[in-house]
Coordinates of C-alpha atoms in Angstrom, one line a residue:
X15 CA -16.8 -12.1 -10.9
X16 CA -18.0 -15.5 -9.4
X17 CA -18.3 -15.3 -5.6
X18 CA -17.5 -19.5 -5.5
X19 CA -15.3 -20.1 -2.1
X20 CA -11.6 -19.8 -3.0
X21 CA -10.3 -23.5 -1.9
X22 CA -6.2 -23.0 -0.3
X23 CA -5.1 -24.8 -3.4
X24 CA -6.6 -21.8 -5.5
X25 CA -6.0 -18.6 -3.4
X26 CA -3.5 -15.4 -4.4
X27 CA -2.5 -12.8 -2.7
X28 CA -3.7 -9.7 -4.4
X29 CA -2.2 -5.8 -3.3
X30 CA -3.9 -4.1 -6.1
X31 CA -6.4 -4.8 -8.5
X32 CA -4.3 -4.5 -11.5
X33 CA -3.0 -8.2 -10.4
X34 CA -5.9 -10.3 -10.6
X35 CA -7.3 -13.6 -10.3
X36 CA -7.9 -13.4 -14.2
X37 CA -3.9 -12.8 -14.3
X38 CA -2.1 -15.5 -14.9
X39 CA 1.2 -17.2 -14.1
X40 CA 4.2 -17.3 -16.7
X41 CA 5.2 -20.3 -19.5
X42 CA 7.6 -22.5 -17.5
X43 CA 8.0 -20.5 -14.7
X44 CA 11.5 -19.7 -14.8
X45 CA 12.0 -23.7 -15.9
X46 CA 9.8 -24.6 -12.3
X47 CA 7.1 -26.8 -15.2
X48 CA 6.7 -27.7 -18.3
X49 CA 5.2 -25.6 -20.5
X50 CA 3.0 -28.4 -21.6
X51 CA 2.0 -29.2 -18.3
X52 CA 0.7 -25.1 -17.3
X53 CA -3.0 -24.1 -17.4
X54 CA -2.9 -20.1 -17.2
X55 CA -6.0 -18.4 -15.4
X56 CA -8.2 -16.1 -17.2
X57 CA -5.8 -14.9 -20.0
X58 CA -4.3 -16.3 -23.2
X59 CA -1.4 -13.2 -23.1
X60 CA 1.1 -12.8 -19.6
X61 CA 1.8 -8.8 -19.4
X62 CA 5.2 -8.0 -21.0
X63 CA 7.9 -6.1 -19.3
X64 CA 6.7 -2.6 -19.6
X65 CA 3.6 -3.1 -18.7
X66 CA 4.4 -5.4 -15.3
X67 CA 7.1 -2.4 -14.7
X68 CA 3.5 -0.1 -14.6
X69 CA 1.9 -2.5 -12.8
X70 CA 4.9 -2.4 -10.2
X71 CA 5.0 1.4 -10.0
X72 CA 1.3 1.5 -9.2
X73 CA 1.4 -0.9 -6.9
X74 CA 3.8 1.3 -4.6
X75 CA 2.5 4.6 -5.4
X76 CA -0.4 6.2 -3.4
X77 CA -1.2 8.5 -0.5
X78 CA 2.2 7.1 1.5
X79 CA 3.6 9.5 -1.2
X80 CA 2.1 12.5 -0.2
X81 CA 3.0 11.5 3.7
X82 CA 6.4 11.2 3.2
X83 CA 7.5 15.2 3.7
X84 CA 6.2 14.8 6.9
X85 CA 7.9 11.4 7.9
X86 CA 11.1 13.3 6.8
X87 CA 10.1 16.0 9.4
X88 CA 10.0 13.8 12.2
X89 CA 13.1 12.1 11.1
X90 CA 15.1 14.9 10.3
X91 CA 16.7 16.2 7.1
X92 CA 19.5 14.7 7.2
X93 CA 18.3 11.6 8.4
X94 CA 15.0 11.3 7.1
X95 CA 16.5 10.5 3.0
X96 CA 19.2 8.2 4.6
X97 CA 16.5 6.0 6.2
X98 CA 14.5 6.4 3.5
X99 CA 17.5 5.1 1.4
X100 CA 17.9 2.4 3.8
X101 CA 14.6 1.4 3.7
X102 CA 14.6 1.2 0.3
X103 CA 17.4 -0.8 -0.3
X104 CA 16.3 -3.6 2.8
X105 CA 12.6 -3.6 1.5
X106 CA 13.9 -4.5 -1.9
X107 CA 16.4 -7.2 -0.8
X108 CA 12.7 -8.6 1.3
X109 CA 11.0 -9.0 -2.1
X110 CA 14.0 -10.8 -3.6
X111 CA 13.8 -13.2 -0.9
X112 CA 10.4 -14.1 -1.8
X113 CA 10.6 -14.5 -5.1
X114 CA 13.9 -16.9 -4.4
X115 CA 11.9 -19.2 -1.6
X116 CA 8.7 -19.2 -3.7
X117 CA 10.8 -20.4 -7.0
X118 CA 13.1 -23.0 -4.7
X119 CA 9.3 -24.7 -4.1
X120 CA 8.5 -24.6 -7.5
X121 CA 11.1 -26.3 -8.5
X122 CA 11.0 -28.6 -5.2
X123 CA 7.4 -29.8 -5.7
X124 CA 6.8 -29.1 -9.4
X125 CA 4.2 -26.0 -8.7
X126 CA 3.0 -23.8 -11.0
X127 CA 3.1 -20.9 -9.3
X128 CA 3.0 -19.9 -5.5
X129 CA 1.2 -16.8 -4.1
X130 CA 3.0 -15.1 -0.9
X131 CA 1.1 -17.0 1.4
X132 CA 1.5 -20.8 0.0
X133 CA 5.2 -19.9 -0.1
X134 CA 5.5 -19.2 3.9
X135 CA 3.4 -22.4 4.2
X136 CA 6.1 -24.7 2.8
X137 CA 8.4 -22.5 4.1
X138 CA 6.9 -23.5 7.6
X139 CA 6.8 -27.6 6.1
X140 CA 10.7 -27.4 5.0
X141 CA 11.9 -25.9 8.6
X142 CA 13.3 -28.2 11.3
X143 CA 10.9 -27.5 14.0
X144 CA 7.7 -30.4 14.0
X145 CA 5.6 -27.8 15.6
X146 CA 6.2 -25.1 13.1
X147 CA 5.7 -28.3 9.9
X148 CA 2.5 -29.5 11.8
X149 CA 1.1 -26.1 12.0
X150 CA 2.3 -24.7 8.6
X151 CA -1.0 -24.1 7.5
X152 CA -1.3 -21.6 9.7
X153 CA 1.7 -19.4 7.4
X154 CA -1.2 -19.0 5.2
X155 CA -3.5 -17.9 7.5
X156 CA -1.3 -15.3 9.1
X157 CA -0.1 -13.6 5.8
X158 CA -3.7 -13.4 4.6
X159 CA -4.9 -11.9 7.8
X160 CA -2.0 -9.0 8.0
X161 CA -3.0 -8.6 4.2
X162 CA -6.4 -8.2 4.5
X163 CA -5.4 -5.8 7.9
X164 CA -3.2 -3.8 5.4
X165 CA -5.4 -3.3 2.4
X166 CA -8.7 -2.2 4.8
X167 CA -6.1 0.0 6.5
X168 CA -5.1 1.4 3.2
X169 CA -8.9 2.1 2.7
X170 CA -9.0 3.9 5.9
X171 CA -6.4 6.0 4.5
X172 CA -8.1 6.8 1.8
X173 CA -11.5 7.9 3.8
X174 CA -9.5 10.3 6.0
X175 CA -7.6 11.7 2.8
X176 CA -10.6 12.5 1.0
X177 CA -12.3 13.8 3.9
X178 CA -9.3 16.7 4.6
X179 CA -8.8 17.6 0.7
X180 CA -12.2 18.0 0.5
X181 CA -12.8 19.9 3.5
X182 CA -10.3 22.3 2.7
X183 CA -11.2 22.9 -0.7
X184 CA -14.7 23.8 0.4
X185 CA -13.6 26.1 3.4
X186 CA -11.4 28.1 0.7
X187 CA -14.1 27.8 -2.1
X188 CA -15.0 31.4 -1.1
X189 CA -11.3 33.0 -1.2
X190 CA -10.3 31.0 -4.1
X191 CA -8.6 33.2 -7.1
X192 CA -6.4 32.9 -10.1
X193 CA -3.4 34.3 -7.9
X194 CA -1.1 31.5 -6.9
X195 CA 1.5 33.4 -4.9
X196 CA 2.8 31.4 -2.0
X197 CA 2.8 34.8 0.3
X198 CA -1.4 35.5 0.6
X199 CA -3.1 34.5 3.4
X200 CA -6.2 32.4 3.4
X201 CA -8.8 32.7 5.8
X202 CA -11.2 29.6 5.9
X203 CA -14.5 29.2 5.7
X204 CA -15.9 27.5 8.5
X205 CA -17.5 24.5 7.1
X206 CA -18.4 20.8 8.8
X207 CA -16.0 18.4 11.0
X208 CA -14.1 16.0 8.7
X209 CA -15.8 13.2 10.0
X210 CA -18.7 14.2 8.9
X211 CA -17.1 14.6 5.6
X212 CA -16.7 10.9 5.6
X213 CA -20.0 10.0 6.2
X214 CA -21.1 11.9 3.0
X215 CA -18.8 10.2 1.1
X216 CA -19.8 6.5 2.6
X217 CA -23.0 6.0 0.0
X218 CA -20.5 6.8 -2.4
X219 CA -18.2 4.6 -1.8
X220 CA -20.2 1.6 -1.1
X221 CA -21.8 2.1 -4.6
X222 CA -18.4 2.3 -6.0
X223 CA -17.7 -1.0 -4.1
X224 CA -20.7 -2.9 -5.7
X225 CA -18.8 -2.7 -9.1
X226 CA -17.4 -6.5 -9.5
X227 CA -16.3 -6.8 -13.0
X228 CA -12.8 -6.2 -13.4
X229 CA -12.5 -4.7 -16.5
X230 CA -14.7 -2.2 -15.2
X231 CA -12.4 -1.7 -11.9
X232 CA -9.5 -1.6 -14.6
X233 CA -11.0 2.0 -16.5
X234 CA -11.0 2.8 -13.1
X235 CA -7.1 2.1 -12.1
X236 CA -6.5 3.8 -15.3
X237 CA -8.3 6.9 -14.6
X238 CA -6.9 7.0 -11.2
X239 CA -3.0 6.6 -12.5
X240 CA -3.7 9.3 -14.8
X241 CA -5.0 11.9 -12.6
X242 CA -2.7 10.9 -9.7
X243 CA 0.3 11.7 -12.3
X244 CA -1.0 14.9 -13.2
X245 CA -0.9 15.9 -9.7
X246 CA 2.2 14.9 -9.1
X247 CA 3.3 16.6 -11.9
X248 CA 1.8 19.6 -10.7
X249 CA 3.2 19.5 -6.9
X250 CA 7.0 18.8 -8.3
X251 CA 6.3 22.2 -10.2
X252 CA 5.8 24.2 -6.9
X253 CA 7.6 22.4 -4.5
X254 CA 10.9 22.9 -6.2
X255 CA 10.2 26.9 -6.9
X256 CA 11.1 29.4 -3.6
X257 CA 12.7 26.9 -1.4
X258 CA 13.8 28.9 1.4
X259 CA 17.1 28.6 3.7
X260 CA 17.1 24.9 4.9
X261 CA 19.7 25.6 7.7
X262 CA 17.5 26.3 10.0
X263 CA 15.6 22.7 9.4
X264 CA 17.2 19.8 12.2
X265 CA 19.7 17.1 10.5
X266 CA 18.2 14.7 13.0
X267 CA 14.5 15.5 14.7
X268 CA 14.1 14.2 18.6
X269 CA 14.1 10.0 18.7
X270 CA 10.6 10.3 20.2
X271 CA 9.1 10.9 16.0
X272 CA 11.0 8.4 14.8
X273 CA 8.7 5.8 15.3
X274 CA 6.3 7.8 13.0
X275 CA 8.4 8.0 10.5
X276 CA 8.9 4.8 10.5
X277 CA 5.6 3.5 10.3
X278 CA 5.1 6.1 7.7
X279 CA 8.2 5.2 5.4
X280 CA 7.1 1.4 6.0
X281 CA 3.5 2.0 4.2
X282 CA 5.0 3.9 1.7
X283 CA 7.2 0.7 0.8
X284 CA 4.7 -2.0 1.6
X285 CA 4.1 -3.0 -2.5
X286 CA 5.5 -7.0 -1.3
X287 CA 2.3 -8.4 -1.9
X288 CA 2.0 -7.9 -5.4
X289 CA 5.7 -8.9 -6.5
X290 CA 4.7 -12.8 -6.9
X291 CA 1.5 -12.6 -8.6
X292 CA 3.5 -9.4 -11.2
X293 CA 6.2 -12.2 -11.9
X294 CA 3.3 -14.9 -12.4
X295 CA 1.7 -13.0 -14.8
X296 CA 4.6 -12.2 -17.3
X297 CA 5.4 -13.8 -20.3
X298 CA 9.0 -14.0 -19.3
X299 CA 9.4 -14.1 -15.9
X300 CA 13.3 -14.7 -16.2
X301 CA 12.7 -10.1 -16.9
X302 CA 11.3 -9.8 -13.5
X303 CA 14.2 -9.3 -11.2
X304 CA 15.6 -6.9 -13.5
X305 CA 12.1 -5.0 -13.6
X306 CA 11.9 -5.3 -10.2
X307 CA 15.2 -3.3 -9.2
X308 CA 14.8 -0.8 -11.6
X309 CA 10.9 -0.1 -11.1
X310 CA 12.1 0.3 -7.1
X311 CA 14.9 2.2 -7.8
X312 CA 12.6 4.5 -9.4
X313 CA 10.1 4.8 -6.7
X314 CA 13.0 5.4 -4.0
X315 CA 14.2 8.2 -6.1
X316 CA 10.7 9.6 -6.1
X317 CA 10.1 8.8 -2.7
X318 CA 13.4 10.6 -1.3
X319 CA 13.0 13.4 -3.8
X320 CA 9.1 14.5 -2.9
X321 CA 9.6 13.9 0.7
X322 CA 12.8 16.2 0.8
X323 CA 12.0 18.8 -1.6
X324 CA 8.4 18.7 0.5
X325 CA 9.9 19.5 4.2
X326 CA 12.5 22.1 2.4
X327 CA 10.0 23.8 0.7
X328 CA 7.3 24.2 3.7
X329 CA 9.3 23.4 6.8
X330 CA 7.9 22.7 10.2
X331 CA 4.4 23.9 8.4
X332 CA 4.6 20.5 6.3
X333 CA 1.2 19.0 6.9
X334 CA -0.1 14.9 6.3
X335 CA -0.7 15.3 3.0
X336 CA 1.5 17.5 1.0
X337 CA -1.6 18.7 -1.2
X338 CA -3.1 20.6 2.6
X339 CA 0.2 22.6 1.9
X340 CA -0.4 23.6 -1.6
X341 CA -2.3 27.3 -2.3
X342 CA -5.7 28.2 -2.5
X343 CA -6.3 29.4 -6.0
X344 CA -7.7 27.6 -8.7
X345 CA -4.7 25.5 -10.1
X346 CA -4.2 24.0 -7.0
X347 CA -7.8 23.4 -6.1
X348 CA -8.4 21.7 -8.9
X349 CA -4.8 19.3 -8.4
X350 CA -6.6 18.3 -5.2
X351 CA -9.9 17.6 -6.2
X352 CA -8.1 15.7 -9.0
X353 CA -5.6 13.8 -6.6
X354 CA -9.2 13.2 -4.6
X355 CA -10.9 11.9 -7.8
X356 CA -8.0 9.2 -8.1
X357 CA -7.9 8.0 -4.5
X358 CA -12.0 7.5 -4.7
X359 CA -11.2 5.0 -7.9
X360 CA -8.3 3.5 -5.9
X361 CA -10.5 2.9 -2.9
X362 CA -12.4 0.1 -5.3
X363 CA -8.9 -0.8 -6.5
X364 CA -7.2 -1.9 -3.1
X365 CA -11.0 -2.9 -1.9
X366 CA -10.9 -5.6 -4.0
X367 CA -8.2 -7.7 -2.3
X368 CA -10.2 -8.5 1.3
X369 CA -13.5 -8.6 -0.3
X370 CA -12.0 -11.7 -2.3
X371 CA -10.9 -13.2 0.5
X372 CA -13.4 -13.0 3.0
X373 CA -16.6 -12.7 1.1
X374 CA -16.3 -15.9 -0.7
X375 CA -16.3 -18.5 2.0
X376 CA -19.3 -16.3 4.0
X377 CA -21.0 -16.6 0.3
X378 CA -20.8 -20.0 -0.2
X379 CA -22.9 -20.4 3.1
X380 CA -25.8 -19.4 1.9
X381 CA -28.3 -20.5 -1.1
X382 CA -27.7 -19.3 -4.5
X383 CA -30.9 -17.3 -4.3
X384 CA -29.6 -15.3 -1.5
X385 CA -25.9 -15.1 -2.5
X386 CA -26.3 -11.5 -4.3
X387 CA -27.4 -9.8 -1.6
X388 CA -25.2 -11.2 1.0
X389 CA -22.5 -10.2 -1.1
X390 CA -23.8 -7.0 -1.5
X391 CA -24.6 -6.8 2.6
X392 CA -20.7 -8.0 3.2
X393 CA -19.4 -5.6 1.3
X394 CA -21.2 -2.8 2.6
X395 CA -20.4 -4.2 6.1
X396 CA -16.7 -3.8 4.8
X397 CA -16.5 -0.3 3.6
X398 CA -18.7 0.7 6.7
X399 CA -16.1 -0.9 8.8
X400 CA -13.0 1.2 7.3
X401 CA -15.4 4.3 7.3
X402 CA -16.2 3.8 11.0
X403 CA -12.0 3.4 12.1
X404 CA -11.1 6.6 10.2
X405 CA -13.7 8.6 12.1
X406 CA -12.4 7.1 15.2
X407 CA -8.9 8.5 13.8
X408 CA -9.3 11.3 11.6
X409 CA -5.6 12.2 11.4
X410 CA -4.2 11.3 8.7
X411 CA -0.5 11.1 9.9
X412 CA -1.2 8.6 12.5
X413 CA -3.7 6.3 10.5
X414 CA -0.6 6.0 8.0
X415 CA 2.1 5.3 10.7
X416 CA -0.2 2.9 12.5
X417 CA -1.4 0.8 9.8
X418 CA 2.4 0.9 8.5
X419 CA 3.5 -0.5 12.0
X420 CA 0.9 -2.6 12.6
X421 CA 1.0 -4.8 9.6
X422 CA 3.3 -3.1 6.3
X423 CA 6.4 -3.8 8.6
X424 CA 5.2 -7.7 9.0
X425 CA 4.6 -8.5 5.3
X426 CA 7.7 -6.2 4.1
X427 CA 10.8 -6.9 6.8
X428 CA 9.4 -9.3 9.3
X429 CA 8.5 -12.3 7.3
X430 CA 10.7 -12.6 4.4
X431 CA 13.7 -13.3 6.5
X432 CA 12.4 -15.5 8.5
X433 CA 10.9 -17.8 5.2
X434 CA 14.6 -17.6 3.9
X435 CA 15.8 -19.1 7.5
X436 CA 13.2 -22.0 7.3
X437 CA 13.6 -22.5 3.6
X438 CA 17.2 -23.3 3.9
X439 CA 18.3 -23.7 7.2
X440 CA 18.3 -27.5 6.7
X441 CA 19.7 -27.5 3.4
X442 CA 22.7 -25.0 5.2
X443 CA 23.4 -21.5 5.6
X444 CA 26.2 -19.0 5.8
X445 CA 26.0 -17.5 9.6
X446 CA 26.0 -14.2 8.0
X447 CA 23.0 -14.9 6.3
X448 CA 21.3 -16.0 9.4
X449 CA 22.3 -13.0 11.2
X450 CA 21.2 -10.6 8.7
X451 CA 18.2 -12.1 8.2
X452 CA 17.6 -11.9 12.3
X453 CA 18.1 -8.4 12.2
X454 CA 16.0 -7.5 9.4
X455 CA 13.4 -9.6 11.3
X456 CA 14.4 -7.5 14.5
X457 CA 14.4 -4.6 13.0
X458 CA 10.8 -5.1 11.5
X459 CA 9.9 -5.8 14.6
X460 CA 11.3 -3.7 16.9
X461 CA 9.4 -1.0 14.4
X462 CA 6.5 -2.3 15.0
X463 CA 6.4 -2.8 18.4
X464 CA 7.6 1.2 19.1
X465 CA 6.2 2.7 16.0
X466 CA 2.6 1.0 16.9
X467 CA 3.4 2.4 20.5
X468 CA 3.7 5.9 19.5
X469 CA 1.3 6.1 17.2
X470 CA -1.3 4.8 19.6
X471 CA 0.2 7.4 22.4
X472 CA -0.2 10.3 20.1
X473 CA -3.6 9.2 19.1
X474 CA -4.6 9.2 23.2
X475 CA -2.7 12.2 24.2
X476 CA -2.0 14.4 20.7
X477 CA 0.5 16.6 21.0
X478 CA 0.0 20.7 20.9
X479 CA -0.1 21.0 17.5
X480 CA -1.9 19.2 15.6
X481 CA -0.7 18.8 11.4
X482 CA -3.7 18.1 9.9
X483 CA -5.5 21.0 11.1
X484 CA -7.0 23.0 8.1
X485 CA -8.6 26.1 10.5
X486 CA -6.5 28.7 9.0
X487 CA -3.9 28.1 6.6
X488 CA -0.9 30.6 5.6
X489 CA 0.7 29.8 2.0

């Protein structure tokens, strides 16, 4: 992969690897160019339906998942799915508005394509306000910083993850069996802090971030989706055997959680990023909103169903990651060492997107004969970086809810509305479209303003119990 600068004209936002800069944007664009007129990027072939449908799945499918049973805790039963629901249905409606203002400039300046960022740029041209047109530039800038914010945050994730699956498959390595009842007891072994956990797996990782060719990076998104959907496959299996009496579970939990589960539901959702560079790459983008409803629709579904079936089959004992919860023989070992194995891969996969953004221009600084190893400096630099904030938070339920209030609830609910407002406002709006869009926008906000709060309160003074601990665990 060439490490040239990437010029504004050039740059695409990128939320997961299998969207890349050799993807390329559709024939006509929905009628935005002529055909004759397009220069694709890379490939000869756009990605047909089924395959962008994959692409869109994987793109909102990761450890989020896993959290979700415990967002639904501090939510409540009741009215953890309902939010989830709602959630759902707003962050969908967000990614339609982007794909509408980034095909109304298109077609207003004869573009090829735009990525998420140039589109809140000439959102920021088209709106009413001089200072907002003279400074539009600066759209750009502010959806490439939250992105790069989110996709290190997701990598951060990922470290602390790793770090508890594997620490608790090695305290139970010496009580591990072929008996898979849910009523034995499991003492643990004791074995090394988490954190240090993380620092073993940091050489690891760095060499893993050194890969640059993208078909390589590809075998490993493929080898991560498969062993990711065997564990899933797995956990559905035992979560929906021996549910026990959910009356006893709250309908609503105290409003104080809330905020968590917010954040938490919020990076679940967060898959924005790679809805205009999915629709650039088909070879019929006029498919794409319908792939885009029913490829959400089928992630709500599985959100909602996992997170529910999760807190009903383990209760208050519902840990971070559903996969602490699961029992210490064999079968289940080996799900999370396998679930592990496909987070390491995704690490590189989700890795990609800030490296290509800020290594680059820092590149381009220096002389040709140096430029290898500064790349290979930056990224190590990078991966250190996400290594260092996750031993600085090692619990996994608060990295998720912070780095989903921080900057998942900006590029899913805050933003979108407010490029619809500038987009059209001067062309005319209904006043019920400008009030909804102001409270989605509120309501993006107002979650990440509280659920940063709590998450950061929590991380000071943690309550009592602490889910993430894996001391002793009874199954």
């Amino acid at each position: 992969m060439s490490t040239r600068r990437l010029r504004s004209e050039d740059y695409n936002d990128y939320s997961s690897t299998d969207v890349t800069p050799e993807g390329s944007p559709p024939e006509g664009m929905n009628g935005f160019a002529h055909p004759e007129s397009y220069q694709r990027f890379g490939e000869t072939n756009g990605t047909t339906w089924y395959q962008t449908l994959i692409h869109l799945l994987k793109g909102n499918i990761g450890t989020g998942l896993l959290g979700l049973p415990l967002a639904v805790k501090n939510a409540g039963i009741l009215l953890g799915p309902l939010s989830l629901l709602v959630m759902g249905v707003v962050a969908v409606h967000c990614m339609g508005i982007l794909v509408k203002c980034a095909h109304h400039f298109c077609n207003r300046f004869q573009k090829q394509f735009l990525d998420y960022g140039g589109a809140v740029m000439y959102g920021l041209e088209a709106s009413p306000s001089a200072c907002l047109r003279t400074h539009a530039i600066w759209g750009r800038r502010v959806v490439g910083l939250f992105l790069i914010i989110t996709q290190l945050g997701f990598c951060c994730v990922y470290f602390v993850f790793l770090a508890d699956n594997l620490k608790q498959v090695v305290s139970a390595a010496n009580g591990t069996t072929n008996d898979c009842s849910s009523n034995r007891t499991v003492v643990m072994t004791p074995t090394m802090d988490s954190r240090l956990y993380m620092l073993s797996l940091l050489p690891f990782v760095v060499l893993l971030t050194f890969i640059q060719n993208l078909k390589v990076l590809s075998i490993c998104s493929m080898l991560a989706n498969v062993a990711m959907l065997v564990s899933l496959v797995v956990i559905y299996q035992y979560i929906v055997r021996d549910i026990p009496d959910p009356r006893n579970l709250p309908l609503a939990a105290a409003w104080k959680t809330y905020p968590l589960f917010f954040g938490t539901a919020i990076f679940a959702f967060e898959g924005i990023g790679v809805v205009l560079p999915l629709e650039n790459k088909m070879k019929n983008p006029r498919q794409f909103p319908v792939i885009l409803y029913v490829g959400m629709t089928t992630v709500t579904i599985l959100y909602i169903s996992l997170s529910v079936l999760g807190y009903l089959r383990f209760g208050a004992d519902i840990q971070a990651s559903i996969t602490l919860n699961l029992p210490n023989c064999w079968l289940y070992q080996a799900v999370k060492l396998l679930f592990s194995f496909g987070i390491f891969f995704t690490y590189a996969v989700q890795f990609y997107v800030p490296a290509e953004i800020i290594i680059p221009p820092l590149v381009a600084r220096v002389s040709e004969r140096w430029g290898w190893l500064v790349n290979l400096l930056l990224r190590m630099a990078l991966v250190c970086v996400t290594c260092v904030l996750a031993i600085l938070i090692p619990r996994l339920d608060l990295v998720i809810s912070l780095v989903g209030s921080v900057s998942s609830s900006a590029l899913a609910l805050i933003f979108p509305p407010l490029l619809e407002i500038a987009t059209y406002y001067s062309e005319g709006m209904h006043p019920l479209v400008i009030a909804k869009d102001i409270a989605i926008s509120l309501f993006g906000f107002v979650g990440f303003a509280v659920g940063t709060y709590e998450a950061l309160v929590e991380l000071v003074a943690p309550a009592a119990t602490v889910v993430n601990a894996t001391t002793v665990l009874v199954q």
